[in-house]
Short mmCIF file of C-alpha atoms and ligand atoms in Angstrom, two decimals:
data_model
loop_
_atom_site.label_atom_id
_atom_site.label_comp_id
_atom_site.label_asym_id
_atom_site.label_seq_id
_atom_site.Cartn_x
_atom_site.Cartn_y
_atom_site.Cartn_z
CA MET A 1400 0.15 0.22 -0.01
CA LEU A 1401 0.78 3.59 -0.68
CA LEU A 1402 1.46 6.46 1.96
CA ASN A 1403 -0.29 9.46 2.58
CA ARG A 1404 1.07 12.35 2.11
CA SER A 1405 0.59 13.11 6.15
CA GLU A 1406 1.49 9.36 7.08
CA ARG A 1407 5.54 9.06 5.50
CA SER A 1408 8.47 10.86 6.07
CA TYR A 1409 9.65 10.99 2.43
CA LYS A 1410 9.06 13.42 -0.17
CA ARG A 1411 7.25 11.37 -3.44
CA ILE A 1412 7.16 12.10 -7.24
CA ILE A 1413 4.79 10.76 -9.41
CA VAL A 1414 6.09 10.44 -12.83
CA ILE A 1415 2.85 10.22 -15.82
CA GLY A 1416 3.51 8.20 -18.42
CA GLY A 1417 6.56 5.59 -19.07
CA GLY A 1418 7.83 6.63 -21.95
CA PHE A 1419 11.02 7.30 -23.12
CA GLY A 1420 11.09 10.81 -20.27
CA GLY A 1421 9.63 9.00 -17.70
CA VAL A 1422 11.60 5.76 -17.82
CA GLU A 1423 14.80 8.13 -17.75
CA LEU A 1424 14.12 10.41 -14.93
CA ALA A 1425 12.37 6.94 -12.70
CA ARG A 1426 15.91 5.20 -13.37
CA LYS A 1427 18.13 8.37 -12.20
CA LEU A 1428 16.01 8.90 -9.17
CA LYS A 1429 17.54 5.06 -8.30
CA ASP A 1430 18.90 4.78 -4.76
CA ARG A 1431 17.46 8.51 -3.87
CA ASP A 1432 15.95 8.87 -0.61
CA VAL A 1433 12.50 9.11 -2.54
CA GLU A 1434 9.60 7.54 -3.25
CA VAL A 1435 9.13 7.39 -7.05
CA LEU A 1436 5.52 6.41 -8.39
CA LEU A 1437 4.60 6.14 -12.13
CA ILE A 1438 1.54 5.98 -13.53
CA ASP A 1439 1.14 4.86 -17.47
CA ARG A 1440 -1.99 3.67 -18.74
CA ASN A 1441 -0.16 0.27 -19.99
CA ASN A 1442 2.16 -1.61 -17.66
CA TYR A 1443 4.25 -1.41 -20.74
CA HIS A 1444 7.41 0.95 -22.44
CA THR A 1445 6.66 1.35 -26.10
CA PHE A 1446 10.13 1.32 -28.39
CA GLN A 1447 8.20 3.85 -30.78
CA PRO A 1448 11.22 4.12 -33.88
CA LEU A 1449 10.27 0.32 -34.51
CA LEU A 1450 6.63 0.69 -34.58
CA TYR A 1451 6.75 0.31 -38.51
CA GLN A 1452 8.67 -2.94 -37.93
CA VAL A 1453 5.98 -4.24 -36.56
CA ALA A 1454 3.72 -2.52 -38.75
CA THR A 1455 4.93 -4.36 -41.55
CA GLY A 1456 5.57 -7.14 -39.70
CA THR A 1457 8.90 -7.61 -39.67
CA LEU A 1458 8.90 -7.65 -35.65
CA ALA A 1459 6.16 -9.32 -32.68
CA SER A 1460 4.47 -6.63 -31.40
CA ASP A 1461 6.81 -7.79 -27.86
CA SER A 1462 9.90 -7.18 -29.50
CA ILE A 1463 9.71 -3.43 -29.12
CA ALA A 1464 7.45 -3.28 -25.65
CA PHE A 1465 8.96 -4.37 -22.19
CA PRO A 1466 7.06 -4.55 -19.39
CA LEU A 1467 7.49 -1.34 -16.68
CA ARG A 1468 7.32 -3.05 -13.50
CA LYS A 1469 10.19 -5.77 -14.49
CA MET A 1470 12.05 -2.78 -15.81
CA PHE A 1471 12.59 -1.73 -12.52
CA LYS A 1472 12.83 -4.24 -10.31
CA SER A 1473 15.89 -3.88 -8.79
CA GLN A 1474 15.07 -0.26 -8.03
CA GLN A 1475 13.84 -0.44 -3.88
CA ASN A 1476 12.28 3.14 -4.09
CA PHE A 1477 9.99 2.96 -7.11
CA ARG A 1478 5.82 2.27 -7.08
CA PHE A 1479 4.43 1.67 -10.28
CA ARG A 1480 0.50 1.71 -11.17
CA MET A 1481 -1.31 0.98 -14.23
CA ALA A 1482 -3.73 3.33 -14.70
CA GLU A 1483 -5.25 6.47 -17.03
CA VAL A 1484 -4.12 9.91 -14.85
CA GLU A 1485 -7.57 11.78 -15.64
CA ARG A 1486 -7.19 14.77 -14.26
CA ILE A 1487 -4.12 16.64 -11.67
CA ASP A 1488 -5.23 19.55 -9.18
CA HIS A 1489 -1.96 21.40 -8.56
CA GLU A 1490 -3.52 23.44 -5.69
CA ASN A 1491 -3.53 20.34 -3.45
CA LYS A 1492 -0.90 17.93 -4.98
CA PHE A 1493 -2.86 15.13 -5.81
CA VAL A 1494 -3.79 13.37 -9.30
CA HIS A 1495 -7.26 11.46 -10.07
CA THR A 1496 -6.77 8.28 -11.75
CA SER A 1497 -8.61 5.77 -12.89
CA VAL A 1498 -7.79 3.44 -10.26
CA GLY A 1499 -7.83 6.08 -7.46
CA THR A 1500 -6.41 9.25 -6.04
CA TYR A 1501 -2.67 9.95 -4.76
CA ASP A 1502 -0.79 12.96 -3.50
CA TYR A 1503 2.32 14.06 -4.45
CA ASP A 1504 5.48 16.46 -3.51
CA TYR A 1505 6.72 16.64 -7.50
CA LEU A 1506 5.35 16.39 -10.42
CA ILE A 1507 6.28 15.13 -13.98
CA ILE A 1508 4.18 15.28 -16.49
CA ALA A 1509 5.55 12.87 -19.24
CA THR A 1510 2.91 11.68 -21.31
CA GLY A 1511 3.79 12.37 -24.79
CA ALA A 1512 2.52 12.99 -28.42
CA THR A 1513 -0.92 11.74 -30.14
CA THR A 1514 -1.78 11.12 -34.00
CA ASN A 1515 -2.81 14.86 -35.04
CA PHE A 1516 -5.92 14.67 -37.80
CA PHE A 1517 -5.90 18.68 -37.93
CA GLY A 1518 -9.73 18.57 -37.36
CA ASN A 1519 -10.42 16.46 -40.29
CA LYS A 1520 -12.83 13.94 -38.29
CA GLU A 1521 -13.57 12.06 -42.25
CA VAL A 1522 -9.91 11.12 -42.25
CA GLU A 1523 -9.42 10.70 -38.83
CA ARG A 1524 -12.66 8.04 -38.96
CA TYR A 1525 -10.66 5.86 -41.39
CA ALA A 1526 -7.35 6.69 -41.61
CA LEU A 1527 -5.22 4.56 -39.93
CA PRO A 1528 -2.79 6.18 -36.86
CA MET A 1529 0.48 4.19 -36.15
CA LYS A 1530 1.44 5.87 -32.51
CA ASN A 1531 1.15 2.65 -30.25
CA ILE A 1532 1.53 -1.07 -30.64
CA VAL A 1533 -2.25 -1.63 -30.80
CA GLU A 1534 -2.13 0.85 -33.80
CA ALA A 1535 0.64 -1.03 -35.48
CA GLN A 1536 -1.18 -4.24 -35.19
CA ASN A 1537 -4.14 -3.20 -36.96
CA ILE A 1538 -1.80 -1.86 -39.71
CA ARG A 1539 -0.59 -5.16 -39.97
CA SER A 1540 -3.78 -7.02 -40.25
CA TYR A 1541 -5.44 -4.64 -42.44
CA VAL A 1542 -2.56 -4.38 -44.98
CA LEU A 1543 -2.56 -8.41 -44.66
CA GLN A 1544 -6.92 -8.48 -45.42
CA ASN A 1545 -6.73 -6.04 -47.86
CA PHE A 1546 -4.49 -8.72 -49.75
CA GLU A 1547 -7.08 -10.93 -49.18
CA GLU A 1548 -9.90 -9.14 -50.58
CA ALA A 1549 -8.26 -8.05 -53.45
CA VAL A 1550 -7.26 -11.85 -54.39
CA LEU A 1551 -11.63 -12.21 -54.35
CA ARG A 1552 -11.93 -9.91 -56.66
CA LYS A 1553 -11.78 -11.35 -60.66
CA ASN A 1554 -11.22 -7.96 -61.70
CA MET A 1555 -8.53 -5.30 -61.91
CA SER A 1556 -10.50 -2.63 -61.11
CA ASP A 1557 -12.01 -3.81 -58.63
CA ARG A 1558 -8.78 -4.80 -56.96
CA GLU A 1559 -7.16 -1.32 -57.29
CA ARG A 1560 -8.69 0.16 -53.77
CA TYR A 1561 -7.44 -3.02 -51.92
CA LEU A 1562 -3.69 -2.91 -53.68
CA ASN A 1563 -3.02 1.01 -53.28
CA PHE A 1564 -1.84 1.78 -50.17
CA VAL A 1565 -1.05 5.40 -49.05
CA VAL A 1566 1.02 6.81 -46.55
CA VAL A 1567 0.92 9.94 -45.55
CA GLY A 1568 3.79 12.57 -44.08
CA GLY A 1569 7.34 12.36 -45.05
CA GLY A 1570 8.97 12.52 -41.71
CA PRO A 1571 10.96 9.93 -40.95
CA THR A 1572 7.41 7.69 -40.06
CA GLY A 1573 6.24 8.12 -43.08
CA VAL A 1574 9.53 7.02 -45.25
CA GLU A 1575 10.40 4.64 -43.56
CA LEU A 1576 7.17 2.86 -43.51
CA SER A 1577 6.33 3.59 -46.79
CA GLY A 1578 9.39 1.84 -47.69
CA ALA A 1579 8.74 -1.34 -45.52
CA ILE A 1580 5.59 -1.61 -47.74
CA ALA A 1581 6.80 -1.29 -50.70
CA GLU A 1582 9.30 -4.25 -50.17
CA ILE A 1583 5.98 -6.33 -49.15
CA GLN A 1584 5.30 -5.71 -53.06
CA LEU A 1585 9.05 -6.94 -53.72
CA HIS A 1586 10.02 -9.83 -51.72
CA MET A 1587 6.35 -11.63 -49.90
CA MET A 1588 3.53 -10.22 -52.81
CA LYS A 1589 4.38 -12.66 -55.22
CA LYS A 1590 5.60 -15.57 -52.78
CA ASP A 1591 1.74 -15.54 -51.00
CA TYR A 1592 -0.45 -14.24 -53.43
CA PRO A 1593 -0.01 -15.86 -56.24
CA GLU A 1594 -3.10 -14.93 -57.58
CA LEU A 1595 -1.99 -11.30 -57.74
CA SER A 1596 0.22 -9.08 -59.77
CA SER A 1597 2.65 -7.44 -58.19
CA ASN A 1598 2.59 -5.04 -60.89
CA GLU A 1599 -1.16 -3.64 -59.83
CA MET A 1600 0.09 -2.25 -56.49
CA ASN A 1601 1.22 0.80 -55.44
CA VAL A 1602 2.55 2.59 -52.46
CA TYR A 1603 1.84 6.21 -52.46
CA LEU A 1604 3.59 8.62 -50.31
CA ILE A 1605 2.31 11.92 -49.46
CA GLU A 1606 3.89 14.83 -48.31
CA GLY A 1607 2.86 18.66 -47.94
CA MET A 1608 6.54 20.01 -48.38
CA GLY A 1609 8.65 20.22 -51.71
CA LYS A 1610 10.69 17.40 -49.92
CA VAL A 1611 10.78 14.16 -47.56
CA LEU A 1612 12.51 14.17 -44.42
CA GLY A 1613 12.18 17.86 -43.84
CA ALA A 1614 13.90 18.21 -40.75
CA LEU A 1615 17.33 16.43 -42.03
CA SER A 1616 20.11 17.55 -44.25
CA GLU A 1617 19.52 18.38 -48.33
CA LYS A 1618 21.74 15.31 -48.80
CA SER A 1619 19.05 13.15 -46.39
CA SER A 1620 16.39 14.28 -47.81
CA ARG A 1621 17.62 13.90 -51.33
CA ASP A 1622 18.43 9.90 -51.27
CA ALA A 1623 15.62 9.43 -48.68
CA GLU A 1624 13.43 10.42 -51.82
CA ARG A 1625 15.69 8.14 -54.70
CA TYR A 1626 15.97 5.15 -52.38
CA LEU A 1627 12.38 5.50 -52.60
CA LYS A 1628 11.78 5.83 -55.71
CA GLU A 1629 13.88 2.75 -56.21
CA LEU A 1630 11.63 0.57 -53.96
CA GLY A 1631 8.94 2.08 -56.52
CA VAL A 1632 7.24 4.04 -54.01
CA ASN A 1633 5.12 6.74 -55.37
CA ILE A 1634 6.06 10.39 -53.66
CA VAL A 1635 3.69 13.27 -54.32
CA LEU A 1636 5.11 16.71 -53.08
CA ASN A 1637 3.71 19.97 -52.07
CA THR A 1638 0.32 17.79 -51.31
CA THR A 1639 -2.01 17.56 -48.73
CA VAL A 1640 -5.02 15.60 -48.15
CA THR A 1641 -8.41 17.64 -48.35
CA ASN A 1642 -10.59 13.80 -47.51
CA TYR A 1643 -10.90 10.26 -47.27
CA ASP A 1644 -14.17 8.95 -47.37
CA GLY A 1645 -12.98 5.10 -46.48
CA ASN A 1646 -12.77 3.71 -50.15
CA THR A 1647 -10.93 7.11 -52.04
CA ILE A 1648 -8.10 10.20 -50.75
CA THR A 1649 -8.43 13.12 -52.55
CA LEU A 1650 -5.37 15.25 -52.35
CA SER A 1651 -4.96 19.46 -53.02
CA ASN A 1652 -3.39 18.86 -56.72
CA GLY A 1653 -7.33 17.80 -57.88
CA GLU A 1654 -6.07 14.17 -58.47
CA SER A 1655 -7.54 11.34 -56.34
CA ILE A 1656 -6.61 7.53 -55.42
CA PRO A 1657 -8.80 4.61 -54.74
CA THR A 1658 -8.04 3.17 -51.75
CA LYS A 1659 -8.73 0.66 -48.65
CA THR A 1660 -5.44 1.74 -46.57
CA VAL A 1661 -4.61 5.20 -46.13
CA ILE A 1662 -1.71 5.79 -43.21
CA TRP A 1663 -1.39 8.80 -41.11
CA GLY A 1664 2.41 9.88 -40.18
CA ALA A 1665 1.63 13.35 -41.19
CA GLY A 1666 0.84 15.46 -37.88
CA VAL A 1667 1.46 14.70 -33.66
CA MET A 1668 -0.01 17.18 -30.33
CA GLY A 1669 0.25 16.41 -26.86
CA GLN A 1670 -1.63 14.49 -24.55
CA PHE A 1671 -2.23 15.03 -20.69
CA PRO A 1672 -4.58 15.38 -18.71
CA GLU A 1673 -7.27 17.68 -17.28
CA GLY A 1674 -6.31 20.33 -14.94
CA LEU A 1675 -4.41 22.53 -16.88
CA ASP A 1676 -5.18 26.31 -17.74
CA LYS A 1677 -5.66 27.25 -21.35
CA GLU A 1678 -2.78 30.03 -21.11
CA ILE A 1679 -0.27 27.47 -21.06
CA ILE A 1680 -0.79 25.32 -24.42
CA GLN A 1681 0.60 25.87 -26.72
CA ARG A 1682 1.29 25.38 -31.08
CA GLY A 1683 0.90 21.15 -31.57
CA ASN A 1684 -0.83 20.80 -27.91
CA ARG A 1685 1.88 21.35 -25.93
CA ILE A 1686 2.47 22.65 -22.31
CA GLN A 1687 4.40 25.16 -21.79
CA THR A 1688 7.67 25.28 -19.73
CA ASP A 1689 10.16 27.48 -18.48
CA GLY A 1690 13.69 26.95 -19.11
CA GLN A 1691 14.32 24.20 -16.60
CA CYS A 1692 11.18 21.88 -17.73
CA ARG A 1693 9.35 23.47 -15.28
CA VAL A 1694 5.22 24.48 -15.90
CA ILE A 1695 4.15 27.55 -16.50
CA GLY A 1696 2.34 28.86 -13.19
CA MET A 1697 2.40 25.40 -11.39
CA GLN A 1698 4.69 25.29 -8.35
CA ASP A 1699 6.77 21.20 -8.18
CA VAL A 1700 5.41 20.14 -11.07
CA TYR A 1701 7.45 19.44 -14.17
CA ALA A 1702 6.47 18.83 -18.07
CA ILE A 1703 9.35 16.69 -20.53
CA GLY A 1704 9.38 15.24 -23.73
CA ASP A 1705 6.80 15.18 -26.80
CA VAL A 1706 3.94 16.97 -24.24
CA ALA A 1707 6.35 19.80 -23.73
CA ALA A 1708 7.42 22.92 -25.06
CA MET A 1709 10.51 24.59 -23.91
CA MET A 1710 11.25 27.59 -25.54
CA THR A 1711 14.01 28.70 -26.30
CA GLU A 1712 16.58 31.45 -28.25
CA LYS A 1713 17.72 27.95 -30.33
CA TYR A 1714 14.65 25.99 -30.74
CA PRO A 1715 11.97 28.69 -30.46
CA ARG A 1716 9.09 27.03 -31.48
CA GLY A 1717 10.42 24.19 -29.17
CA LEU A 1718 12.75 21.07 -28.56
CA PRO A 1719 12.28 18.18 -31.72
CA GLY A 1720 9.98 15.40 -30.84
CA VAL A 1721 12.80 13.02 -30.67
CA ALA A 1722 13.35 10.64 -28.06
CA PRO A 1723 16.62 11.88 -26.72
CA ALA A 1724 15.53 15.22 -26.23
CA ALA A 1725 12.75 13.02 -24.25
CA GLN A 1726 15.31 10.95 -22.14
CA GLN A 1727 17.94 14.57 -21.95
CA GLN A 1728 14.97 15.86 -19.85
CA GLY A 1729 14.31 13.36 -17.81
CA LYS A 1730 17.53 12.80 -16.27
CA TYR A 1731 17.66 16.21 -16.25
CA VAL A 1732 14.81 16.93 -14.28
CA ALA A 1733 15.86 13.88 -11.72
CA GLN A 1734 18.96 15.77 -10.60
CA HIS A 1735 16.52 19.63 -10.67
CA ILE A 1736 13.94 18.15 -8.27
CA MET A 1737 17.19 16.79 -5.91
CA ASN A 1738 18.76 20.03 -6.25
CA ASN A 1739 15.40 21.38 -5.02
CA MET A 1740 14.91 19.54 -2.33
CA ASN A 1741 18.83 20.46 -0.86
CA ALA A 1742 17.83 24.13 -1.30
CA GLN A 1743 20.29 24.14 -4.55
CA GLU A 1744 19.97 26.01 -7.93
CA SER A 1745 19.88 23.91 -10.94
CA GLU A 1746 21.16 25.91 -14.21
CA ASP A 1747 18.66 25.78 -18.06
CA PHE A 1748 18.41 22.57 -19.58
CA GLU A 1749 20.21 22.72 -22.81
CA TYR A 1750 19.72 19.45 -25.04
CA PHE A 1751 21.97 18.21 -26.45
CA ASP A 1752 21.51 17.22 -30.89
CA LYS A 1753 23.29 13.66 -31.85
CA GLY A 1754 22.17 13.86 -34.98
CA SER A 1755 19.35 12.05 -36.82
CA MET A 1756 18.60 9.35 -39.00
CA ALA A 1757 16.12 7.32 -41.28
CA THR A 1758 16.16 3.88 -43.13
CA VAL A 1759 14.86 3.77 -46.37
CA GLY A 1760 14.22 -0.53 -47.37
CA ARG A 1761 17.05 -3.35 -47.21
CA ASN A 1762 20.62 -1.98 -47.09
CA ARG A 1763 19.78 1.96 -47.22
CA ALA A 1764 19.69 4.44 -45.05
CA VAL A 1765 20.26 7.95 -44.28
CA VAL A 1766 21.99 9.88 -41.23
CA ASP A 1767 23.34 12.99 -40.35
CA LEU A 1768 25.61 13.78 -37.50
CA LYS A 1769 26.85 17.35 -36.98
CA SER A 1770 27.84 18.31 -40.10
CA PHE A 1771 28.45 14.67 -41.76
CA HIS A 1772 26.58 13.20 -43.82
CA MET A 1773 26.31 9.25 -44.08
CA ASN A 1774 23.89 7.03 -47.08
CA GLY A 1775 23.74 3.41 -48.32
CA PHE A 1776 24.65 0.20 -46.51
CA LEU A 1777 27.05 1.90 -43.89
CA ALA A 1778 24.26 4.52 -42.76
CA TRP A 1779 21.75 1.24 -42.52
CA MET A 1780 24.59 -0.91 -40.28
CA THR A 1781 24.53 2.54 -38.10
CA TRP A 1782 21.27 2.42 -37.80
CA MET A 1783 20.25 -1.05 -36.93
CA PHE A 1784 23.61 -0.19 -34.38
CA VAL A 1785 21.98 2.25 -32.91
CA HIS A 1786 18.29 1.13 -32.82
CA LEU A 1787 19.49 -1.77 -31.51
CA VAL A 1788 21.28 -0.79 -28.33
CA SER A 1789 18.18 1.48 -27.85
CA ILE A 1790 15.58 -0.96 -27.47
CA PHE A 1791 14.97 -2.12 -23.88
CA GLY A 1792 15.68 -5.79 -22.61
CA PHE A 1793 18.27 -8.21 -23.53
CA ARG A 1794 15.72 -10.65 -25.00
CA ASN A 1795 14.47 -7.96 -26.88
CA ARG A 1796 17.79 -7.20 -28.58
CA VAL A 1797 18.49 -10.54 -29.50
CA VAL A 1798 15.21 -11.21 -31.02
CA THR A 1799 15.45 -7.91 -32.84
CA PHE A 1800 19.28 -8.73 -34.06
CA VAL A 1801 17.42 -12.77 -35.09
CA ASN A 1802 14.67 -11.79 -37.00
CA TRP A 1803 16.72 -8.73 -39.01
CA SER A 1804 19.33 -11.13 -39.71
CA ILE A 1805 16.75 -13.64 -41.12
CA LYS A 1806 14.89 -10.84 -43.29
CA PHE A 1807 18.44 -10.13 -44.27
CA LEU A 1808 19.64 -13.28 -45.56
CA THR A 1809 16.06 -14.13 -46.89
CA LYS A 1810 14.49 -11.62 -48.11
CA ASN A 1811 11.51 -12.63 -46.28
CA SER A 1812 9.37 -10.29 -44.20
CA GLY A 1813 8.66 -12.88 -41.00
CA ILE A 1814 5.17 -12.35 -39.63
CA ARG A 1815 2.11 -12.75 -41.80
CA LEU A 1816 -0.66 -13.42 -39.03
CA ILE A 1817 -3.91 -11.38 -39.33
CA ILE A 1818 -4.46 -12.56 -35.07
CA ASN A 1819 -7.00 -10.03 -34.49
CA LYS A 1820 -9.34 -8.69 -37.20
CA TYR A 1821 -9.59 -5.17 -38.07
CA GLN A 1822 -12.28 -3.82 -37.92
CA ARG A 1823 -12.89 -0.44 -39.92
CA PRO A 1824 -15.77 2.26 -39.01
CA GLN A 1825 -18.95 1.76 -40.34
CA PRO A 1826 -19.37 4.99 -43.08
CA MET A 1827 -21.16 7.54 -41.49
CA ASP A 1828 -24.11 7.82 -43.20
CA LYS A 1829 -24.27 4.11 -42.14
CA VAL A 1830 -23.93 5.38 -38.31
CA ILE A 1831 -26.66 7.69 -38.86
CA THR A 1832 -28.91 5.39 -40.69
CA GLU A 1833 -29.20 3.15 -38.08
CA VAL A 1834 -29.05 4.88 -35.00
CA ASP A 1835 -32.28 6.77 -36.96
C1 LIG B 619 6.02 6.06 -35.33
C2 LIG B 619 7.32 6.50 -34.75
C3 LIG B 619 8.75 6.59 -34.72
C4 LIG B 619 9.50 7.52 -34.07
N1 LIG B 619 10.79 7.11 -34.47
C5 LIG B 619 11.74 8.02 -33.83
C6 LIG B 619 13.18 7.99 -34.09
O1 LIG B 619 13.11 6.86 -35.20
N2 LIG B 619 13.47 8.17 -33.22
C7 LIG B 619 13.71 9.35 -32.41
O2 LIG B 619 13.92 9.72 -31.33
N3 LIG B 619 12.44 9.32 -31.98
C8 LIG B 619 11.54 8.45 -32.93
N4 LIG B 619 10.38 9.18 -32.51
C9 LIG B 619 9.85 9.85 -31.72
C10 LIG B 619 9.96 9.15 -30.13
O3 LIG B 619 9.10 7.93 -30.60
C11 LIG B 619 9.17 10.10 -28.94
O4 LIG B 619 9.67 11.43 -29.13
C12 LIG B 619 9.46 9.88 -27.31
O5 LIG B 619 8.74 8.68 -27.40
C13 LIG B 619 9.10 10.22 -26.78
O6 LIG B 619 9.49 10.05 -25.11
P1 LIG B 619 8.47 10.42 -24.12
O7 LIG B 619 8.60 9.68 -22.86
O8 LIG B 619 7.72 12.04 -24.06
O9 LIG B 619 6.72 10.20 -24.62
P2 LIG B 619 6.51 8.85 -24.81
O10 LIG B 619 7.23 7.89 -24.83
O11 LIG B 619 5.04 8.42 -25.76
O12 LIG B 619 5.27 7.91 -23.56
C14 LIG B 619 3.89 8.57 -22.65
C15 LIG B 619 3.72 7.67 -22.30
O13 LIG B 619 2.87 8.02 -21.45
C16 LIG B 619 1.42 7.68 -21.44
N5 LIG B 619 0.52 7.89 -20.95
C17 LIG B 619 -0.19 9.20 -21.97
N6 LIG B 619 -0.96 9.82 -21.18
C18 LIG B 619 -1.19 9.18 -20.07
C19 LIG B 619 -2.36 9.14 -19.31
N7 LIG B 619 -3.16 10.56 -19.25
N8 LIG B 619 -2.00 8.14 -18.30
C20 LIG B 619 -1.58 7.30 -18.20
N9 LIG B 619 -0.32 7.62 -19.07
C21 LIG B 619 -0.48 8.15 -20.22
C22 LIG B 619 1.54 6.39 -22.46
O14 LIG B 619 0.94 5.53 -22.04
C23 LIG B 619 3.38 6.72 -22.79
O15 LIG B 619 3.19 5.27 -22.18
C24 LIG B 619 8.82 7.92 -32.69
C25 LIG B 619 7.71 8.05 -32.96
C26 LIG B 619 6.92 7.76 -33.13
C27 LIG B 619 5.20 7.30 -33.61
#
């Protein structure tokens, strides 16, 4: 049982969210004279950078997830509750959750981000997001379901919408995902679906800007575009999505593509519980902090990672939404709290940018390290190494390495199981008729 504020002699630090930021922070408080209570709606940490490999069947979902209790099994001052945090009462220092109310001395909001459909309800209804394991599994099932549907149809024109796959957003997620789907076409389709011709399948990548990987160097952007084209991906630049009704996607350039599968990687926005003042919510639904990760106007409350908006001179629009930024802030806040408890001042947080990378199918990647650029096989090996050492858990690393090795040797994309059939939402007009 957890003790109440009046019953305990030590401080309680509540961390909402067991993502990259929350986990790093909790770890840094090991052996400190405080209680760390981590609350997450899931009992596991998700390694989001490899979600696209779950979505395309290279990895099983348990290879990129790690149980939070197991992660902290040797940390004496650690407690965990699997719960949804619903509301923060910062005046009385309580968090209200789906399993009860807990008091805190320090609170860290590390709740990350969710998919942003920019208010387009119809797109939101039918497009597939990829922010967590369940959503990645849905994509895997749905892509395979569409192949199964396609083989049932005699006419090519009837099969078309089942074999057109559209990925929206040309950032790292969209680039990696569209490359991996194109590899399904190249290596799996012919073997598993002899009734279909691989020429019938099309992969589209839609990007609103004039290039893919806009946040990376010019060279990386150009290389990634070339790799995608070599894999057969149709890249549509300077174009946004105007609508998607579940059967046809319409674009701002006036074109439309018949498709049952639209995967949305075009935007994210912060997610957090209720109880925060509207004035401190910034662009992208992120919580404004000062230079020391403290939420503006809230005593002893910090926000870190994707949910936080720390605007600095170098990053006037906030820090980039990447794992290293969340981890560095987690580490920083752990030390900040210790300093605060010892009545010591802290320097402002400074983000150290380690570089960026993205992979485009087998054997190809791009890596930007400061002013140094790498591409091709060497970049791909670097990408694999960095991801392998970053995944939590020895077993997960071994399983991932074995899977990648098998895929490299056989070009076989692994898991092709439809365990839970993905049920698409019904068309709006049908729902309205049924309610009537
Ligand atoms: C598909 C994809 C690919 C990516 N690729 C890369 C990459 O290659 N490199 C890179 O650096 N970054 C990448 N990122 C971004 C990176 O994953 C994020 O920047 C990072 O996860 C942010 O960490 P965080 O701790 O802020 O939040 P998260 O890791 O998102 O963790 C948030 C946690 O909070 C929990 N939570 C949220 N709300 C509540 C609530 N109300 N109650 C209880 N629990 C809650 C969630 O369950 C989750 O566990 C990628 C992201 C995605 C989606």
